[in-house]
């Protein structure tokens, strides 16, 4: 068994891995940049090592340095989490070459799934359905036009080295293809240093449904059901759930078999995810494989009753999978990604210090977070602060539970997506499960119209603080640029600040303030 793990990551996922280590009796070593010296993952780990300044390129992305640190502290394994170095083939190889255990898939499997065209070729060889299209880069606009005509418009031009939606262009008619190809190639070259672009049929209104797989080093691989991840903005997932309303046990079995076939063809070991598009006819197409643990893994853990991160460690230690049959999901789980973004302001990242934090609890509520009171939220890293996850017997009960938990949650100091999530939960389409990958973007104007802009909320918060101040007998009121208000010289936050659900108490207080004035 692995005895000591260096965690090459930060934030909520680093803490998640620390917790898995603690429960398995494995020592954990956190690493941290200047910006994270006070972070919870640093305190909770058994040891912590400072690795550099805040920019990731000078700290969390310094692979060679991280390996040297692991050796120094006597760690025998490295867990990369997600993002940062998790899907870098060279890093997985370097860890192995240094005589350490890589808690993830073999470098060769990362490479095999690293390019979209290579992954498509591999999936086709495994009999896994892929989106109709090509597997080789386009030579020129003439070839692009001929290929697009063959598959029929609309088509999607995609960068072979793509990620994060970069180098992708939807083309609806022949007249647009030459310029779309040129701009996709340019963007791909800039982002990935590789201008290879190929063609896929553009699927209208599909769902994003992904299959979790777990493979051991003894040739066993199982599918652990699906996650529905269609609620996306700019290709970023915001809400995930398991199972999916669109997946029957029969479809789950076929998608699971297709994912396992693709994973086996890549020589996959450890936890991974095959992403699929599921169209309106119930046909599914392989998109790509994420060769790491994913942000949304908790929803699978809850409905499958399995600890995926612990199994990552067990598999890396050589353990066999405990079951060889894919289990069926029990109950329903939903995850909301709580980010420090301001939905009312075009989802602009919000920065500041967490002044007050009240975490939801009670039946079926899980909080995977990386912040606490005093945490400074800056711009150096991803704006995801935490994941709020709920579990209940049915989807309806899970939605009610998520609404209740979001209302309990108070984060003061930065703007967050909390209120926006409440509006998604209340939406009739969402509640009926009538969503696809375009739904959130098309619904944004309606969802945002229900949300007061930050300035209005800031004004309301100041008013509420003034009222509280008046009732207490006069203290100074300070408003922060993030739209919260606090009363100086009191330790409690004023009643009805923006952190609370819906802001109704704030508005009620504002009304009372008005009546006091008159
Ligand atoms: P990236 O790796 O850049 O994120 P993906 O291949 O995972 O690119 O695609 C990103 C998103 O774009 C998908 O989640 C889906 O929303 C959309 N998408 C990708 N391929 C297609 C397609 N052929 N038709 C329609 N939408 C697609």
XYZ file of C-alpha atoms and ligand atoms in Angstrom:
545
model
C 0.000 0.000 0.000
C 1.048 3.575 -0.690
C 2.261 5.148 2.587
C 2.711 8.821 1.794
C 1.157 10.922 -0.977
C 2.284 14.297 -2.253
C -0.768 16.217 -3.497
C 0.223 18.339 -6.499
C -2.829 20.589 -6.332
C -4.708 23.131 -4.210
C -8.210 24.144 -3.137
C -11.124 21.797 -2.705
C -9.614 18.857 -4.601
C -6.412 18.949 -2.529
C -8.527 18.825 0.637
C -10.645 16.015 -0.858
C -7.481 13.968 -1.430
C -6.175 14.731 2.084
C -9.449 13.357 3.469
C -9.201 10.176 1.392
C -5.628 9.682 2.628
C -6.648 10.183 6.261
C -9.413 7.607 6.007
C -7.023 5.093 4.450
C -4.286 5.737 7.047
C -1.976 7.199 4.380
C 0.165 10.257 5.163
C -0.522 13.339 3.050
C 1.814 16.129 1.982
C 0.285 19.382 0.766
C 2.129 21.891 -1.375
C 1.304 25.581 -1.449
C 2.133 28.828 -3.172
C 2.520 32.202 -1.428
C -1.195 32.798 -1.993
C -2.194 29.571 -0.248
C -0.054 29.657 2.910
C -3.185 29.802 5.100
C -5.340 27.477 2.973
C -7.343 24.662 4.622
C -5.652 21.931 2.542
C -2.296 23.058 3.936
C -3.468 22.888 7.534
C -5.302 19.581 7.226
C -2.466 17.666 5.529
C 0.102 15.888 7.694
C 2.906 17.949 6.165
C 3.069 20.966 3.876
C 5.799 22.348 1.651
C 6.000 25.848 0.193
C 6.653 25.636 -3.561
C 6.801 29.211 -4.855
C 4.942 32.396 -5.683
C 1.250 32.664 -6.555
C 1.364 32.262 -10.360
C 0.739 28.583 -11.152
C 3.563 28.568 -13.689
C 5.943 29.280 -10.799
C 4.386 26.868 -8.290
C 1.686 24.245 -9.065
C 2.891 23.723 -12.654
C 6.566 23.159 -11.817
C 6.560 19.416 -12.350
C 10.267 18.782 -11.851
C 10.281 20.762 -8.626
C 7.208 18.881 -7.337
C 8.936 15.556 -7.996
C 12.054 16.772 -6.153
C 9.880 17.849 -3.203
C 8.150 14.452 -3.166
C 11.540 12.737 -2.974
C 12.743 15.111 -0.257
C 9.803 14.410 2.028
C 9.898 10.666 1.375
C 6.538 10.443 -0.425
C 6.080 7.300 -2.485
C 3.269 8.604 -4.704
C 1.918 11.778 -6.328
C -1.768 12.579 -6.790
C -2.289 15.334 -9.381
C -5.999 16.100 -8.739
C -7.601 17.758 -11.770
C -6.315 20.643 -13.900
C -2.674 21.751 -13.472
C -0.425 18.763 -14.317
C -3.060 16.035 -14.160
C -3.247 15.328 -17.896
C 0.336 16.064 -18.876
C 1.843 12.891 -20.290
C 5.392 14.081 -19.629
C 4.649 14.608 -15.938
C 3.084 11.158 -15.473
C 6.161 9.711 -17.177
C 8.609 11.796 -15.113
C 6.911 10.739 -11.861
C 7.218 7.091 -12.876
C 10.845 7.551 -14.035
C 11.653 9.076 -10.645
C 10.571 5.806 -9.019
C 7.335 7.250 -7.627
C 3.770 5.952 -8.023
C 1.540 8.072 -10.263
C -2.035 8.064 -8.940
C -3.626 8.182 -12.358
C -3.585 6.393 -15.700
C -0.357 5.296 -17.437
C 1.392 8.059 -19.418
C 0.682 6.036 -22.576
C -3.086 6.143 -21.938
C -2.937 9.910 -21.339
C -1.103 10.242 -24.676
C -3.554 7.969 -26.499
C -6.481 10.123 -25.348
C -4.557 13.415 -25.482
C -5.367 14.398 -29.055
C -8.988 14.461 -30.209
C -8.166 12.839 -33.542
C -6.087 10.076 -31.877
C -8.890 9.470 -29.347
C -11.464 9.252 -32.159
C -9.317 6.740 -34.045
C -8.935 4.668 -30.883
C -12.676 4.798 -30.092
C -13.551 3.733 -33.639
C -11.166 0.770 -33.341
C -12.922 -0.204 -30.094
C -16.378 -0.035 -31.713
C -17.364 3.004 -29.624
C -19.604 5.345 -31.662
C -18.034 8.744 -32.381
C -19.595 11.904 -33.853
C -19.566 11.471 -37.669
C -16.525 13.289 -39.061
C -12.872 12.874 -39.920
C -9.864 11.651 -37.963
C -7.146 13.484 -39.900
C -6.406 17.210 -39.998
C -7.754 19.247 -42.936
C -5.140 20.256 -45.507
C -6.923 23.339 -46.857
C -10.247 25.116 -47.361
C -11.033 23.006 -50.451
C -10.793 19.790 -48.440
C -12.808 21.381 -45.619
C -15.617 22.302 -48.044
C -15.648 18.835 -49.624
C -15.695 17.095 -46.209
C -18.395 19.365 -44.823
C -20.570 18.727 -47.902
C -20.121 14.990 -47.341
C -21.382 15.138 -43.725
C -23.906 17.917 -44.345
C -24.129 21.343 -42.656
C -23.972 22.404 -39.887
C -20.490 21.118 -39.077
C -18.073 21.837 -36.254
C -14.408 22.540 -36.932
C -12.335 21.369 -33.996
C -8.681 21.645 -32.997
C -7.085 18.200 -32.688
C -5.132 19.417 -29.652
C -8.248 21.206 -28.347
C -9.418 21.840 -24.817
C -11.593 24.407 -23.087
C -13.604 24.965 -26.260
C -10.645 26.669 -28.004
C -10.167 26.299 -31.778
C -13.831 25.303 -32.256
C -16.126 26.877 -34.882
C -19.700 26.004 -35.843
C -20.163 26.391 -39.613
C -23.731 26.562 -40.907
C -23.158 27.090 -44.625
C -20.542 26.526 -47.320
C -19.802 30.250 -47.717
C -18.418 30.450 -44.138
C -16.107 27.475 -44.164
C -12.880 29.003 -45.486
C -12.805 31.889 -43.004
C -13.938 29.634 -40.127
C -11.108 27.210 -40.904
C -8.542 30.011 -40.966
C -9.686 31.435 -37.628
C -9.938 27.999 -35.958
C -6.407 27.194 -37.126
C -5.123 30.523 -35.872
C -6.731 30.085 -32.464
C -5.473 26.486 -32.205
C -1.936 27.549 -33.091
C -2.001 30.279 -30.454
C -3.516 28.127 -27.706
C -1.781 24.784 -28.330
C 1.092 25.496 -30.718
C -0.574 23.115 -33.175
C -2.928 24.244 -35.939
C -4.369 20.810 -36.823
C -8.150 21.153 -37.263
C -10.641 18.444 -38.299
C -14.402 18.251 -39.024
C -17.276 16.833 -36.972
C -20.967 16.866 -37.725
C -22.561 19.501 -35.466
C -25.188 17.769 -33.334
C -28.180 20.044 -32.613
C -29.379 20.262 -29.026
C -27.643 17.217 -27.509
C -27.127 16.465 -23.844
C -23.661 16.081 -22.376
C -23.703 12.712 -20.637
C -20.484 11.169 -19.359
C -19.618 7.735 -18.033
C -17.309 7.189 -15.047
C -14.991 4.222 -15.439
C -12.684 2.562 -12.947
C -9.982 0.155 -14.139
C -7.496 -1.811 -12.063
C -3.999 -2.916 -13.080
C -5.187 -6.512 -13.520
C -7.232 -5.977 -16.673
C -10.600 -5.305 -14.982
C -12.612 -2.241 -15.936
C -16.149 -1.281 -14.905
C -18.510 1.565 -15.720
C -20.027 3.424 -12.747
C -23.034 4.933 -14.476
C -23.541 8.346 -16.018
C -23.443 11.985 -15.011
C -25.706 14.520 -16.697
C -23.610 17.658 -17.317
C -25.698 19.614 -19.841
C -26.024 22.738 -17.665
C -23.042 24.570 -19.135
C -22.036 28.133 -19.818
C -19.288 28.641 -22.383
C -18.540 24.914 -22.187
C -18.049 25.203 -18.416
C -20.260 22.901 -16.386
C -22.261 24.609 -13.616
C -24.625 21.895 -12.359
C -24.163 18.138 -12.628
C -26.338 15.254 -11.557
C -26.421 11.489 -11.414
C -28.216 9.640 -12.833
C -29.558 11.408 -15.968
C -33.284 11.694 -16.651
C -32.467 10.795 -20.273
C -30.748 7.483 -19.549
C -32.644 4.217 -19.093
C -30.986 1.138 -17.563
C -30.711 -0.292 -21.092
C -29.000 2.868 -22.465
C -26.777 3.002 -19.355
C -25.585 -0.497 -20.144
C -24.822 0.335 -23.793
C -23.037 3.590 -22.932
C -21.147 1.854 -20.113
C -19.997 -0.931 -22.447
C -18.898 1.646 -25.051
C -16.902 3.578 -22.416
C -15.266 0.433 -21.060
C -14.316 -0.646 -24.609
C -12.666 2.727 -25.285
C -10.847 2.647 -21.919
C -9.580 -0.892 -22.527
C -8.376 0.046 -26.027
C -6.273 2.802 -24.421
C -4.784 0.421 -21.828
C -6.498 2.512 -19.183
C -5.884 2.051 -15.444
C -7.391 4.105 -12.566
C -10.397 6.487 -12.654
C -11.384 8.134 -15.925
C -14.381 9.568 -17.729
C -15.692 9.097 -21.255
C -17.681 12.120 -22.415
C -20.554 11.571 -24.837
C -23.117 13.663 -26.654
C -26.577 12.121 -26.410
C -28.909 13.324 -29.164
C -32.688 13.667 -29.199
C -33.083 10.194 -30.761
C -31.179 8.555 -27.922
C -28.068 8.001 -30.083
C -24.789 8.687 -28.329
C -21.369 9.713 -29.614
C -17.982 9.559 -27.891
C -16.384 13.028 -27.547
C -13.250 12.478 -25.503
C -11.833 10.802 -22.426
C -10.767 12.810 -19.373
C -7.804 10.952 -17.963
C -8.120 12.145 -14.346
C -10.547 12.483 -11.452
C -13.221 15.035 -12.382
C -14.690 17.971 -10.502
C -18.125 16.336 -10.585
C -17.026 12.923 -9.224
C -19.031 13.295 -5.954
C -22.425 12.774 -7.626
C -21.263 9.355 -8.797
C -19.856 8.580 -5.340
C -23.212 9.311 -3.729
C -25.448 7.282 -6.046
C -22.961 4.399 -6.356
C -21.895 4.288 -2.707
C -18.211 4.254 -3.606
C -15.286 6.519 -2.692
C -13.606 7.176 -6.043
C -10.586 8.994 -4.639
C -9.884 6.197 -2.166
C -10.161 3.758 -5.072
C -7.658 5.806 -7.042
C -5.174 5.188 -4.231
C -6.111 1.527 -3.884
C -5.751 0.874 -7.609
C -2.406 2.690 -7.703
C -1.350 0.374 -4.834
C -2.212 -2.663 -6.965
C -5.576 -3.613 -5.455
C -8.194 -5.354 -7.576
C -11.650 -3.917 -8.174
C -14.077 -5.310 -5.579
C -16.863 -5.941 -8.099
C -16.747 -6.710 -11.790
C -20.384 -5.931 -12.572
C -21.445 -2.327 -13.109
C -23.741 -1.326 -10.231
C -27.029 0.558 -10.758
C -27.400 4.022 -9.233
C -29.472 4.350 -6.051
C -31.187 7.683 -5.378
C -30.334 11.029 -6.947
C -27.391 13.409 -6.497
C -26.973 17.008 -7.685
C -23.870 19.192 -7.549
C -23.686 22.992 -7.870
C -20.293 24.550 -8.512
C -20.076 27.539 -6.206
C -17.818 30.040 -7.955
C -16.598 33.526 -7.053
C -18.240 35.014 -10.125
C -20.933 37.650 -10.399
C -23.706 36.337 -12.672
C -25.359 39.764 -12.725
C -22.143 41.223 -14.141
C -21.443 38.843 -17.004
C -19.996 36.284 -14.562
C -17.015 38.545 -13.884
C -14.631 37.007 -11.348
C -15.073 38.587 -7.936
C -12.192 38.957 -5.495
C -11.976 39.688 -1.804
C -11.639 38.156 1.634
C -14.238 35.700 2.938
C -15.709 37.729 5.787
C -18.424 35.354 6.871
C -19.205 31.757 5.951
C -22.134 29.655 7.012
C -22.134 26.151 5.561
C -25.291 24.169 4.890
C -25.657 20.864 6.704
C -28.353 18.401 7.695
C -29.563 15.267 5.896
C -28.014 14.448 2.523
C -25.801 17.536 2.217
C -22.099 17.427 1.316
C -19.756 20.399 1.034
C -16.464 19.881 -0.822
C -14.807 23.240 -0.294
C -11.416 24.854 -0.086
C -12.266 28.114 1.678
C -12.914 29.359 5.195
C -13.408 32.688 6.936
C -10.349 34.823 6.166
C -9.519 33.079 2.872
C -8.459 35.556 0.231
C -10.014 34.943 -3.185
C -7.752 36.358 -5.887
C -7.359 36.028 -9.620
C -4.433 33.603 -9.701
C -6.578 30.466 -9.773
C -9.875 29.034 -10.957
C -12.901 30.825 -9.465
C -14.491 27.605 -8.167
C -14.622 27.985 -4.368
C -16.458 24.800 -3.505
C -19.006 22.243 -4.616
C -22.319 21.863 -2.869
C -23.655 18.345 -3.371
C -26.927 16.837 -2.212
C -28.266 13.301 -2.189
C -31.910 12.207 -1.857
C -34.101 9.239 -2.853
C -35.614 10.974 -5.908
C -34.738 13.824 -8.277
C -37.615 15.913 -6.963
C -36.414 15.466 -3.387
C -32.825 16.220 -4.437
C -33.878 19.520 -6.046
C -35.827 20.490 -2.907
C -32.809 19.579 -0.808
C -30.464 21.638 -3.013
C -32.780 24.629 -2.712
C -32.817 24.251 1.056
C -29.017 23.867 1.215
C -28.376 26.865 -1.079
C -30.614 28.965 1.148
C -28.645 27.905 4.232
C -25.349 28.824 2.572
C -23.949 32.261 3.406
C -20.729 33.520 1.840
C -19.923 37.165 2.516
C -16.913 38.955 1.059
C -17.132 37.970 -2.602
C -19.953 37.689 -5.095
C -20.835 34.062 -5.780
C -23.013 31.961 -8.069
C -25.215 30.864 -5.123
C -28.247 32.923 -6.015
C -27.947 31.998 -9.691
C -28.037 28.312 -8.748
C -31.222 28.932 -6.789
C -32.793 30.329 -9.946
C -31.716 27.316 -11.983
C -33.240 25.013 -9.343
C -36.507 26.951 -9.510
C -36.708 26.903 -13.324
C -39.578 24.897 -14.799
C -37.451 23.440 -17.628
C -34.730 22.374 -15.217
C -37.241 20.791 -12.866
C -38.776 18.865 -15.741
C -35.327 17.761 -16.938
C -35.926 19.486 -20.304
C -32.319 20.613 -20.854
C -29.573 20.269 -23.430
C -26.101 21.803 -23.760
C -27.512 25.021 -25.235
C -30.257 25.417 -22.642
C -28.439 27.492 -20.018
C -27.070 30.023 -22.510
C -30.481 30.478 -24.114
C -32.133 30.781 -20.693
C -29.575 33.213 -19.250
C -31.521 36.424 -19.993
C -34.566 35.068 -18.151
C -32.536 33.688 -15.258
C -30.524 36.897 -14.886
C -33.544 39.161 -15.152
C -34.717 37.649 -11.877
C -31.455 38.599 -10.197
C -30.893 42.122 -8.939
C -27.625 43.642 -10.193
C -24.720 43.772 -7.757
C -24.991 47.547 -7.237
C -28.637 47.260 -6.271
C -27.797 44.455 -3.890
C -24.911 46.475 -2.465
C -27.260 49.400 -1.895
C -29.779 47.112 -0.236
C -27.054 45.675 1.988
C -25.914 49.135 3.053
C -29.495 50.064 3.788
C -29.970 46.931 5.866
C -26.761 47.652 7.775
C -27.890 51.236 8.371
C -31.137 49.969 9.751
C -29.404 47.503 12.057
C -27.048 50.287 13.080
C -29.925 52.579 13.922
C -31.664 49.896 15.921
C -28.459 49.149 17.861
C -27.809 52.811 18.562
C -25.278 54.042 16.024
C -22.168 52.424 14.642
C -20.217 53.123 11.485
C -21.290 51.292 8.336
C -18.784 50.129 5.749
C -19.642 48.800 2.323
C -17.211 46.602 0.397
C -16.877 46.863 -3.376
C -18.165 43.294 -3.642
C -21.590 44.425 -2.604
C -21.737 43.294 0.979
C -21.928 45.601 3.927
C -20.605 45.316 7.415
C -21.001 47.324 10.539
C -17.665 48.358 11.951
C -17.017 47.422 15.591
C -19.580 44.632 15.591
C -18.510 41.049 15.058
C -21.851 39.819 13.808
C -22.795 40.561 10.231
C -25.870 42.701 9.743
C -29.128 40.922 9.298
C -30.210 40.450 5.749
C -26.937 41.088 3.889
C -26.615 39.785 0.360
C -25.505 36.341 1.434
C -29.008 35.312 2.399
C -31.497 33.640 0.146
C -33.390 35.718 -2.336
C -32.629 38.931 -0.492
C -36.227 39.213 0.640
C -35.296 40.048 4.220
C -32.999 42.771 2.889
C -35.822 44.271 0.883
C -38.147 44.037 3.867
C -35.607 45.897 5.972
C -35.131 48.488 3.259
C -38.858 49.069 3.321
C -38.731 49.446 7.109
C -35.841 51.883 6.786
C -37.939 53.919 4.401
C -40.786 53.961 6.911
C -38.406 54.984 9.744
C -37.168 57.865 7.610
C -40.597 59.175 6.809
P -13.032 20.814 -25.404
O -12.055 19.695 -25.142
O -12.417 21.986 -26.098
O -13.840 21.175 -24.202
P -15.104 19.060 -26.455
O -14.877 18.171 -27.609
O -15.129 18.418 -25.096
O -14.025 20.248 -26.512
O -16.425 19.887 -26.669
C -16.807 20.929 -25.800
C -18.294 21.112 -25.829
O -18.707 21.519 -27.152
C -19.097 19.848 -25.535
O -19.301 19.641 -24.150
C -20.375 20.167 -26.254
O -21.098 21.079 -25.441
C -19.918 20.918 -27.507
N -19.673 20.015 -28.669
C -18.560 19.316 -28.935
N -18.667 18.602 -30.068
C -19.895 18.861 -30.559
C -20.622 18.421 -31.717
N -20.087 17.605 -32.625
N -21.886 18.888 -31.888
C -22.446 19.744 -30.997
N -21.811 20.194 -29.901
C -20.557 19.763 -29.659
